[in-house]
Short mmCIF file of C-alpha atoms in Angstrom, two decimals:
data_model
loop_
_atom_site.label_atom_id
_atom_site.label_comp_id
_atom_site.label_asym_id
_atom_site.label_seq_id
_atom_site.Cartn_x
_atom_site.Cartn_y
_atom_site.Cartn_z
CA UNK A 136 0.00 -0.02 0.13
CA UNK A 137 2.80 2.36 0.92
CA UNK A 138 4.46 1.26 -2.46
CA UNK A 139 1.41 2.18 -4.49
CA UNK A 140 1.51 5.56 -2.87
CA UNK A 141 5.28 6.10 -3.55
CA UNK A 142 4.81 4.81 -7.22
CA UNK A 143 2.43 7.77 -7.84
CA UNK A 144 4.52 10.23 -6.17
CA UNK A 145 7.62 9.31 -8.08
CA UNK A 146 5.91 8.95 -11.56
CA UNK A 147 4.52 12.43 -11.21
CA UNK A 148 5.88 14.90 -13.90
CA UNK A 149 5.57 18.27 -15.25
CA UNK A 150 3.98 17.74 -18.66
CA UNK A 151 4.27 19.73 -21.66
CA UNK A 152 4.65 17.73 -24.91
CA UNK A 153 2.65 14.40 -24.15
CA UNK A 154 -0.80 15.57 -23.97
CA UNK A 155 -3.33 13.66 -26.24
CA UNK A 156 -6.20 15.96 -25.86
CA UNK A 157 -8.78 13.22 -25.25
CA UNK A 158 -11.63 14.16 -22.88
CA UNK A 159 -11.21 13.74 -19.15
CA UNK A 160 -14.17 11.48 -17.82
CA UNK A 161 -16.35 13.55 -15.34
CA UNK A 162 -16.07 11.18 -12.55
CA UNK A 163 -12.33 11.25 -12.92
CA UNK A 164 -12.24 15.14 -12.86
CA UNK A 165 -14.48 15.03 -9.85
CA UNK A 166 -12.10 12.91 -7.96
CA UNK A 167 -9.06 14.95 -8.84
CA UNK A 168 -10.89 18.09 -7.82
CA UNK A 169 -11.99 16.44 -4.52
CA UNK A 170 -8.42 15.48 -3.84
CA UNK A 171 -7.37 19.12 -4.29
CA UNK A 172 -10.23 20.27 -2.05
CA UNK A 173 -9.09 17.92 0.69
CA UNK A 174 -5.81 19.65 1.22
CA UNK A 175 -4.98 21.29 4.65
CA UNK A 176 -5.37 24.99 4.84
CA UNK A 177 -4.35 27.63 7.28
CA UNK A 178 -7.50 28.30 9.71
CA UNK A 179 -9.34 25.80 7.58
CA UNK A 180 -10.10 28.70 5.30
CA UNK A 181 -9.86 26.58 1.93
CA UNK A 182 -8.81 29.77 0.13
CA UNK A 183 -8.67 28.07 -3.23
CA UNK A 184 -10.95 28.02 -6.21
CA UNK A 185 -10.79 26.23 -9.62
CA UNK A 186 -11.79 27.76 -12.72
CA UNK A 187 -12.04 24.92 -15.30
CA UNK A 188 -11.34 26.49 -18.83
CA UNK A 189 -12.28 24.41 -21.99
CA UNK A 190 -13.02 27.38 -24.18
CA UNK A 191 -10.79 27.56 -27.25
CA UNK A 192 -10.63 31.35 -27.43
CA UNK A 193 -9.81 31.70 -23.79
CA UNK A 194 -6.87 29.08 -24.21
CA UNK A 195 -5.69 30.71 -27.21
CA UNK A 196 -5.57 34.13 -25.86
CA UNK A 197 -3.71 32.79 -22.88
CA UNK A 198 -1.26 30.87 -24.95
CA UNK A 199 -0.45 34.08 -27.09
CA UNK A 200 0.35 35.84 -23.72
CA UNK A 201 2.59 33.02 -22.57
CA UNK A 202 4.50 32.95 -25.73
CA UNK A 203 5.12 36.68 -25.52
CA UNK A 204 6.27 36.13 -21.93
CA UNK A 205 8.64 33.38 -23.21
CA UNK A 206 10.19 35.91 -25.47
CA UNK A 207 10.73 38.33 -22.38
CA UNK A 208 12.59 35.58 -20.52
CA UNK A 209 14.56 34.43 -23.62
CA UNK A 210 15.91 38.03 -24.21
CA UNK A 211 17.25 38.00 -20.54
CA UNK A 212 19.56 34.98 -21.22
CA UNK A 213 23.10 34.69 -22.42
CA UNK A 214 23.49 33.12 -25.86
CA UNK A 215 24.30 29.64 -24.78
CA UNK A 216 21.55 29.35 -22.31
CA UNK A 217 19.12 30.79 -24.91
CA UNK A 218 20.07 27.97 -27.21
CA UNK A 219 19.30 25.55 -24.59
CA UNK A 220 15.98 27.43 -23.68
CA UNK A 221 14.96 27.36 -27.33
CA UNK A 222 14.80 23.62 -27.16
CA UNK A 223 12.41 23.47 -24.24
CA UNK A 224 8.60 23.37 -24.67
CA UNK A 225 7.14 25.36 -21.67
CA UNK A 226 3.37 24.74 -22.14
CA UNK A 227 0.64 22.35 -23.45
CA UNK A 228 -2.17 24.88 -23.22
CA UNK A 229 -3.95 23.88 -26.27
CA UNK A 230 -2.94 20.35 -26.59
CA UNK A 231 -4.12 19.29 -23.11
CA UNK A 232 -7.70 18.59 -22.46
CA UNK A 233 -8.50 21.15 -19.89
CA UNK A 234 -6.99 24.34 -18.22
CA UNK A 235 -7.61 24.56 -14.57
CA UNK A 236 -6.88 28.09 -13.06
CA UNK A 237 -6.15 27.65 -9.26
CA UNK A 238 -6.86 30.94 -7.38
CA UNK A 239 -6.38 32.48 -3.97
CA UNK A 240 -8.88 34.48 -2.01
CA UNK A 241 -7.13 36.17 0.96
CA UNK A 242 -10.57 37.43 2.27
CA UNK A 243 -11.87 33.99 2.92
CA UNK A 244 -12.32 33.59 6.64
CA UNK A 245 -11.03 37.00 7.28
CA UNK A 246 -10.32 39.10 9.28
CA UNK A 247 -9.12 36.66 11.97
CA UNK A 248 -7.64 33.60 10.07
CA UNK A 249 -6.26 31.25 12.74
CA UNK A 250 -2.66 30.83 11.93
CA UNK A 251 -2.32 33.72 9.58
CA UNK A 252 -1.71 36.71 11.82
CA UNK A 253 2.16 36.41 11.86
CA UNK A 254 2.58 34.97 8.28
CA UNK A 255 0.91 36.99 5.41
CA UNK A 256 1.79 34.28 3.00
CA UNK A 257 0.23 31.43 4.85
CA UNK A 258 -2.97 31.47 2.77
CA UNK A 259 -1.02 31.25 -0.39
CA UNK A 260 0.88 28.22 0.88
CA UNK A 261 -2.62 26.42 1.50
CA UNK A 262 -3.42 26.90 -2.17
CA UNK A 263 -0.11 25.29 -3.18
CA UNK A 264 -0.78 22.21 -1.01
CA UNK A 265 -4.18 21.90 -2.82
CA UNK A 266 -2.27 22.17 -6.21
CA UNK A 267 0.04 19.22 -5.23
CA UNK A 268 -2.92 17.10 -4.19
CA UNK A 269 -4.45 17.82 -7.48
CA UNK A 270 -1.22 16.97 -9.20
CA UNK A 271 -0.77 13.67 -7.52
CA UNK A 272 -4.30 12.60 -7.92
CA UNK A 273 -4.21 13.39 -11.71
CA UNK A 274 -1.03 11.10 -11.74
CA UNK A 275 -2.92 8.21 -9.89
CA UNK A 276 -5.66 8.64 -12.46
CA UNK A 277 -3.07 8.32 -15.35
CA UNK A 278 -3.43 11.96 -16.26
CA UNK A 279 -0.73 14.52 -16.93
CA UNK A 280 -0.57 18.04 -15.34
CA UNK A 281 1.74 20.78 -16.58
CA UNK A 282 2.02 23.95 -14.44
CA UNK A 283 2.42 27.15 -16.65
CA UNK A 284 3.99 30.05 -15.04
CA UNK A 285 5.05 32.35 -17.98
CA UNK A 286 2.35 34.86 -17.32
CA UNK A 287 1.48 38.20 -15.65
CA UNK A 288 -1.12 37.69 -12.79
CA UNK A 289 -3.04 40.81 -13.96
CA UNK A 290 -3.51 39.25 -17.35
CA UNK A 291 -4.84 35.86 -16.21
CA UNK A 292 -6.96 37.58 -13.68
CA UNK A 293 -8.90 39.68 -16.25
CA UNK A 294 -8.99 36.68 -18.63
CA UNK A 295 -11.07 34.43 -16.29
CA UNK A 296 -12.95 37.31 -14.62
CA UNK A 297 -11.28 37.10 -11.08
CA UNK A 298 -12.94 39.52 -8.49
CA UNK A 299 -10.82 42.18 -7.18
CA UNK A 300 -8.23 40.86 -4.62
CA UNK A 301 -8.34 37.20 -5.80
CA UNK A 302 -4.98 36.03 -7.18
CA UNK A 303 -4.27 33.51 -9.86
CA UNK A 304 -1.73 30.94 -8.39
CA UNK A 305 -1.49 28.64 -11.39
CA UNK A 306 -2.58 27.75 -14.82
CA UNK A 307 -2.48 23.85 -14.99
CA UNK A 308 -2.74 22.01 -18.11
CA UNK A 309 -4.50 18.80 -17.36
CA UNK A 310 -5.36 15.68 -19.45
CA UNK A 311 -4.69 12.14 -20.69
CA UNK A 312 -1.14 11.69 -22.03
CA UNK A 313 0.75 9.22 -24.19
CA UNK A 314 3.23 8.64 -21.40
CA UNK A 315 5.01 10.42 -18.37
CA UNK A 316 8.85 10.98 -19.06
CA UNK A 317 11.02 9.33 -16.41
CA UNK A 318 13.39 12.33 -16.17
CA UNK A 319 12.18 15.94 -15.77
CA UNK A 320 12.23 17.90 -19.07
CA UNK A 321 14.47 20.54 -17.81
CA UNK A 322 17.09 17.94 -16.87
CA UNK A 323 16.65 15.97 -20.17
CA UNK A 324 17.28 19.16 -22.14
CA UNK A 325 20.40 20.11 -20.21
CA UNK A 326 18.77 23.16 -18.39
CA UNK A 327 19.53 22.14 -14.87
CA UNK A 328 20.41 18.87 -12.85
CA UNK A 329 18.71 17.83 -9.70
CA UNK A 330 20.66 18.27 -6.56
CA UNK A 331 21.19 15.32 -4.01
CA UNK A 332 18.78 15.23 -0.95
CA UNK A 333 21.87 15.08 1.29
CA UNK A 334 22.72 18.58 0.32
CA UNK A 335 19.21 19.77 1.25
CA UNK A 336 19.01 18.25 4.78
CA UNK A 337 20.67 19.81 7.88
CA UNK A 338 20.93 18.61 11.54
CA UNK A 339 19.62 21.08 14.14
CA UNK A 340 20.82 24.10 12.36
CA UNK A 341 21.22 25.34 8.68
CA UNK A 342 24.62 24.40 7.46
CA UNK A 343 25.15 21.32 9.34
CA UNK A 344 24.66 18.61 6.71
CA UNK A 345 23.08 15.42 7.46
CA UNK A 346 25.67 13.05 6.03
CA UNK A 347 23.67 9.96 7.10
CA UNK A 348 20.98 10.72 4.53
CA UNK A 349 21.52 10.19 0.79
CA UNK B 797 -3.87 1.10 -6.52
CA UNK B 798 -5.70 4.30 -6.98
CA UNK B 799 -7.69 3.48 -3.90
CA UNK B 800 -4.59 3.01 -1.82
CA UNK B 801 -3.47 6.54 -2.95
CA UNK B 802 -6.73 8.24 -2.22
CA UNK B 803 -6.87 6.63 1.34
CA UNK B 804 -3.54 8.13 2.09
CA UNK B 805 -4.72 11.67 0.78
CA UNK B 806 -8.00 11.44 2.72
CA UNK B 807 -6.55 10.06 6.01
CA UNK B 808 -3.87 12.96 6.19
CA UNK B 809 -4.61 15.38 9.07
CA UNK B 810 -2.97 18.50 10.74
CA UNK B 811 -1.92 16.84 13.94
CA UNK B 812 -1.53 18.46 17.34
CA UNK B 813 -2.63 16.35 20.31
CA UNK B 814 -1.91 12.81 19.04
CA UNK B 815 1.88 12.62 18.95
CA UNK B 816 3.40 9.69 20.97
CA UNK B 817 7.07 10.93 20.83
CA UNK B 818 8.38 7.54 19.68
CA UNK B 819 11.50 7.74 17.53
CA UNK B 820 11.04 7.77 13.76
CA UNK B 821 13.13 5.00 12.12
CA UNK B 822 15.99 6.27 9.94
CA UNK B 823 14.76 4.55 6.90
CA UNK B 824 11.24 5.85 7.26
CA UNK B 825 12.49 9.42 7.71
CA UNK B 826 14.77 9.01 4.59
CA UNK B 827 11.61 7.85 2.58
CA UNK B 828 9.56 10.90 3.78
CA UNK B 829 12.37 13.44 2.87
CA UNK B 830 13.02 11.76 -0.47
CA UNK B 831 9.32 12.18 -1.17
CA UNK B 832 9.51 15.79 -0.22
CA UNK B 833 12.53 16.24 -2.49
CA UNK B 834 10.79 14.58 -5.44
CA UNK B 835 8.30 17.62 -5.65
CA UNK B 836 8.21 19.65 -8.76
CA UNK B 837 9.91 23.07 -8.69
CA UNK B 838 10.09 26.05 -10.83
CA UNK B 839 13.08 25.79 -13.31
CA UNK B 840 13.90 22.68 -11.50
CA UNK B 841 15.50 24.90 -8.67
CA UNK B 842 14.54 22.60 -5.86
CA UNK B 843 14.63 25.85 -3.56
CA UNK B 844 13.81 23.92 -0.27
CA UNK B 845 15.84 22.82 2.50
CA UNK B 846 15.04 20.70 5.65
CA UNK B 847 16.42 21.42 8.99
CA UNK B 848 15.89 18.55 11.32
CA UNK B 849 15.45 19.87 14.85
CA UNK B 850 15.63 17.18 17.78
CA UNK B 851 17.32 19.43 20.30
CA UNK B 852 15.05 20.04 23.32
CA UNK B 853 16.44 23.57 23.94
CA UNK B 854 15.62 24.69 20.47
CA UNK B 855 12.26 23.17 20.56
CA UNK B 856 11.41 24.76 23.98
CA UNK B 857 12.53 28.10 22.77
CA UNK B 858 10.39 27.72 19.69
CA UNK B 859 7.33 26.62 21.72
CA UNK B 860 7.83 29.74 24.08
CA UNK B 861 7.77 31.92 21.03
CA UNK B 862 4.57 30.27 19.63
CA UNK B 863 2.75 30.58 22.95
CA UNK B 864 3.49 34.34 22.80
CA UNK B 865 2.22 34.61 19.39
CA UNK B 866 -0.78 32.62 20.27
CA UNK B 867 -1.60 35.32 23.01
CA UNK B 868 -1.24 37.97 20.27
CA UNK B 869 -3.94 36.33 18.08
CA UNK B 870 -6.08 35.64 21.05
CA UNK B 871 -6.13 39.38 21.98
CA UNK B 872 -7.35 40.04 18.57
CA UNK B 873 -10.45 38.02 18.90
CA UNK B 874 -13.90 38.88 20.13
CA UNK B 875 -14.99 37.13 23.26
CA UNK B 876 -16.99 34.32 21.91
CA UNK B 877 -14.39 33.55 19.31
CA UNK B 878 -11.73 33.69 22.06
CA UNK B 879 -13.59 31.02 23.97
CA UNK B 880 -13.64 28.66 20.96
CA UNK B 881 -10.08 29.37 20.24
CA UNK B 882 -9.08 28.60 24.00
CA UNK B 883 -10.10 25.03 23.42
CA UNK B 884 -7.88 24.62 20.35
CA UNK B 885 -4.43 23.15 20.70
CA UNK B 886 -2.22 24.80 18.01
CA UNK B 887 1.00 22.86 18.28
CA UNK B 888 2.70 19.53 19.40
CA UNK B 889 6.23 20.86 19.22
CA UNK B 890 7.47 18.95 22.28
CA UNK B 891 5.29 15.90 22.04
CA UNK B 892 6.21 15.24 18.50
CA UNK B 893 9.37 13.24 17.64
CA UNK B 894 10.99 15.83 15.30
CA UNK B 895 10.68 19.36 14.36
CA UNK B 896 11.43 19.85 10.43
CA UNK B 897 11.98 23.51 9.41
CA UNK B 898 11.31 23.84 5.69
CA UNK B 899 13.09 26.73 4.01
CA UNK B 900 13.02 28.65 0.90
CA UNK B 901 16.35 29.97 -0.89
CA UNK B 902 15.38 32.55 -3.61
CA UNK B 903 18.95 32.65 -4.82
CA UNK B 904 19.13 28.96 -5.91
CA UNK B 905 19.24 28.80 -9.59
CA UNK B 906 19.37 32.46 -9.87
CA UNK B 907 19.44 34.98 -11.67
CA UNK B 908 17.57 33.42 -14.64
CA UNK B 909 15.12 30.94 -12.92
CA UNK B 910 12.98 29.54 -15.81
CA UNK B 911 9.36 30.20 -15.01
CA UNK B 912 9.92 32.84 -12.34
CA UNK B 913 10.64 36.06 -14.15
CA UNK B 914 6.87 37.15 -14.17
CA UNK B 915 5.83 35.58 -10.81
CA UNK B 916 8.11 36.35 -7.95
CA UNK B 917 6.39 34.00 -5.65
CA UNK B 918 6.80 30.91 -8.02
CA UNK B 919 9.77 29.64 -5.79
CA UNK B 920 7.94 29.88 -2.70
CA UNK B 921 5.13 27.87 -4.37
CA UNK B 922 7.74 25.11 -5.10
CA UNK B 923 8.55 24.76 -1.35
CA UNK B 924 4.87 24.35 -0.59
CA UNK B 925 4.62 21.46 -3.03
CA UNK B 926 7.51 19.73 -1.25
CA UNK B 927 5.69 20.30 2.08
CA UNK B 928 2.61 18.58 0.74
CA UNK B 929 4.66 15.45 -0.57
CA UNK B 930 6.33 15.23 2.83
CA UNK B 931 2.89 15.50 4.54
CA UNK B 932 1.39 12.74 2.44
CA UNK B 933 4.40 10.53 2.61
CA UNK B 934 4.47 10.74 6.59
CA UNK B 935 0.72 9.78 6.39
CA UNK B 936 1.51 6.70 4.21
CA UNK B 937 4.13 5.79 6.80
CA UNK B 938 1.57 6.17 9.64
CA UNK B 939 3.24 9.32 10.99
CA UNK B 940 1.55 12.41 11.87
CA UNK B 941 2.37 15.87 10.83
CA UNK B 942 1.34 19.37 12.24
CA UNK B 943 2.10 22.53 10.47
CA UNK B 944 2.87 25.36 13.22
CA UNK B 945 2.45 28.81 11.82
CA UNK B 946 2.21 31.09 14.84
CA UNK B 947 5.58 32.47 14.61
CA UNK B 948 7.58 35.48 13.29
CA UNK B 949 9.90 34.43 10.37
CA UNK B 950 12.87 36.39 11.73
CA UNK B 951 12.56 34.47 15.19
CA UNK B 952 12.79 31.16 13.63
CA UNK B 953 15.43 32.19 11.01
CA UNK B 954 17.66 33.12 13.87
CA UNK B 955 16.85 30.12 15.93
CA UNK B 956 17.97 27.56 13.47
CA UNK B 957 20.76 29.86 11.94
CA UNK B 958 19.28 30.65 8.38
CA UNK B 959 21.78 32.44 6.18
CA UNK B 960 20.75 35.94 4.94
CA UNK B 961 17.70 35.65 2.40
CA UNK B 962 16.72 32.34 3.30
CA UNK B 963 13.20 32.23 4.63
CA UNK B 964 11.58 29.72 6.83
CA UNK B 965 8.28 28.49 5.25
CA UNK B 966 7.07 26.07 7.79
CA UNK B 967 7.92 24.39 11.16
CA UNK B 968 6.42 20.81 10.89
CA UNK B 969 5.95 18.51 13.85
CA UNK B 970 6.49 14.99 12.75
CA UNK B 971 6.25 11.60 14.43
CA UNK B 972 4.12 8.47 15.39
CA UNK B 973 0.63 9.25 16.57
CA UNK B 974 -1.86 7.21 18.61
CA UNK B 975 -4.46 7.91 15.73
CA UNK B 976 -5.43 10.43 13.07
CA UNK B 977 -8.68 12.19 13.64
CA UNK B 978 -11.40 11.77 11.00
CA UNK B 979 -12.46 15.38 11.10
CA UNK B 980 -10.05 18.45 11.23
CA UNK B 981 -9.37 19.86 14.64
CA UNK B 982 -10.81 23.17 13.72
CA UNK B 983 -14.13 21.72 12.46
CA UNK B 984 -14.43 19.50 15.58
CA UNK B 985 -13.86 22.41 17.88
CA UNK B 986 -16.58 24.63 16.08
CA UNK B 987 -13.98 27.08 14.81
CA UNK B 988 -14.98 26.76 11.09
CA UNK B 989 -16.68 24.35 8.76
CA UNK B 990 -15.35 23.17 5.30
CA UNK B 991 -17.12 24.47 2.28
CA UNK B 992 -18.61 22.21 -0.38
CA UNK B 993 -16.40 21.69 -3.52
CA UNK B 994 -19.25 22.84 -5.58
CA UNK B 995 -18.65 26.42 -4.23
CA UNK B 996 -15.16 26.28 -5.21
CA UNK B 997 -15.34 25.11 -8.85
CA UNK B 998 -16.17 27.42 -11.85
CA UNK B 999 -16.80 26.89 -15.33
CA UNK B 1000 -14.85 29.01 -17.91
CA UNK B 1001 -14.86 32.18 -15.69
CA UNK B 1002 -14.90 32.91 -11.97
CA UNK B 1003 -18.38 33.04 -10.73
CA UNK B 1004 -20.07 30.58 -13.03
CA UNK B 1005 -20.43 27.68 -10.65
CA UNK B 1006 -19.95 24.20 -11.69
CA UNK B 1007 -23.32 22.65 -10.65
CA UNK B 1008 -22.43 19.29 -11.98
CA UNK B 1009 -19.70 18.72 -9.45
CA UNK B 1010 -20.47 18.05 -5.68
#
C-alpha cells in the first residue's frame, strides 16, 4: 500500500509535450478536484478556487500571452542558455484537455484567520498544497499535469474574470497523456540537474549537513 | 492502486494532540524526505531545505515563542471566538518526535530561473509542493504531521541559523501518533466548517459555478 503511494509520487511529472487532448471523464475530474479540495489550509479557510477552462478562445488568448512572456525571458538569457532554452517546450495549453486556473482569495475567513496573523503568505501556501494534491491525484488517474508560470497575474485575472483581490496562483494543463517521462524535461534538455537530498538536509541548524541521509 | 493513493490523501490530518514521541526509524525518515525532495519546482531549482530539529532547548525556545504569538492572536478576537480558540491546541512541538523546518532559498538557480521572471512567488510555491509531498508520505508511513504557523519568520530564522535571504516556510511537527482524527480539529472544535467543493469550482470564468460537481 505504501509502495502504491510512492509509485504515484515518483511517477508524477510536469508535462508539456505528451498530452493527447482526449476528454477527461467527469467522474475522474471530480475525484481529482475532490483530492485538491481535501488539502490542509490555514485556519481551515480553504482559500482556493478552481476555474475550469475548456473554451478555445480563452486558451488561445492565454497561449499568445505566454509565448510573449517566453520571449521576455529568452531576451534575458546569455546566448548559450538561450540555445538550451529554445529547445524546451514550456506549455501544452492547447494540446491538453483542460486548463484549470487555481486561485487564492485572501478574504476567505478574514479578518481573524487562525494561523495567519504572523505570516501573511500562509493562505497562499494552502493553495499550493491543494495544487500538489491535484497533481498527484491526476497522476494516480493516469493524467498528466503541466504548471504554466510564464504569465502576468493581471492578465490571467482579467482573462477569467477574477474578482478584485483574488489572485491566480497557477494555470494547470490537465489531461490524458501518451506517457510520463522518467526524467524531468529541464534535466533531459540540459537546463539544470537535480541536487542530491543530502545537500538539502541539515541537522539542528542550517549548514550542518546530514551526512547519514542520501 | 488508485484506492490506496486516495486513502492516504483522505486520511492525512493536521496533527496537534496525538503525537506519541516515539522515535522515527531512519529509513522511514529518509523515505519521507526523499518524497519531499521529489516535488516539482520552478526551473528545477529545488529551492527547499530541511532542518531536522531534535534538540530540546531549540524546541522549547520555539514553543515559548509560539505561545506568545498565540496570545497576540487571542487578543485580536471577540469574546465568543476567543472562547472557541481557547479550546484549540495549536502545536505539538515538544510531544512530536522531530521538528522539520522547511526553508526557501530564492537565490538557488538565480538569476535566470526558468518560469519565475513574471511571478516572484513561484519559488515559494515550489517549497509548498515539497511540504505536501512530505505530509502525504508521512501519512502513508503512519506518521502524523502538524504545521505550526504561529511564529515570526525572523525569530525562527535566527533560531536555526538561516543564512541571510533564506526564509522559513514551515515548522512541521512530525512523528508517530496514537491515531489520526477523522474530522479536522478546527471543525471538531467549532472554529470553522469546510465548504463544499461545488462552491469552489467555476466553469470558464470565476463566478460561473459548476453545478454538475459536488
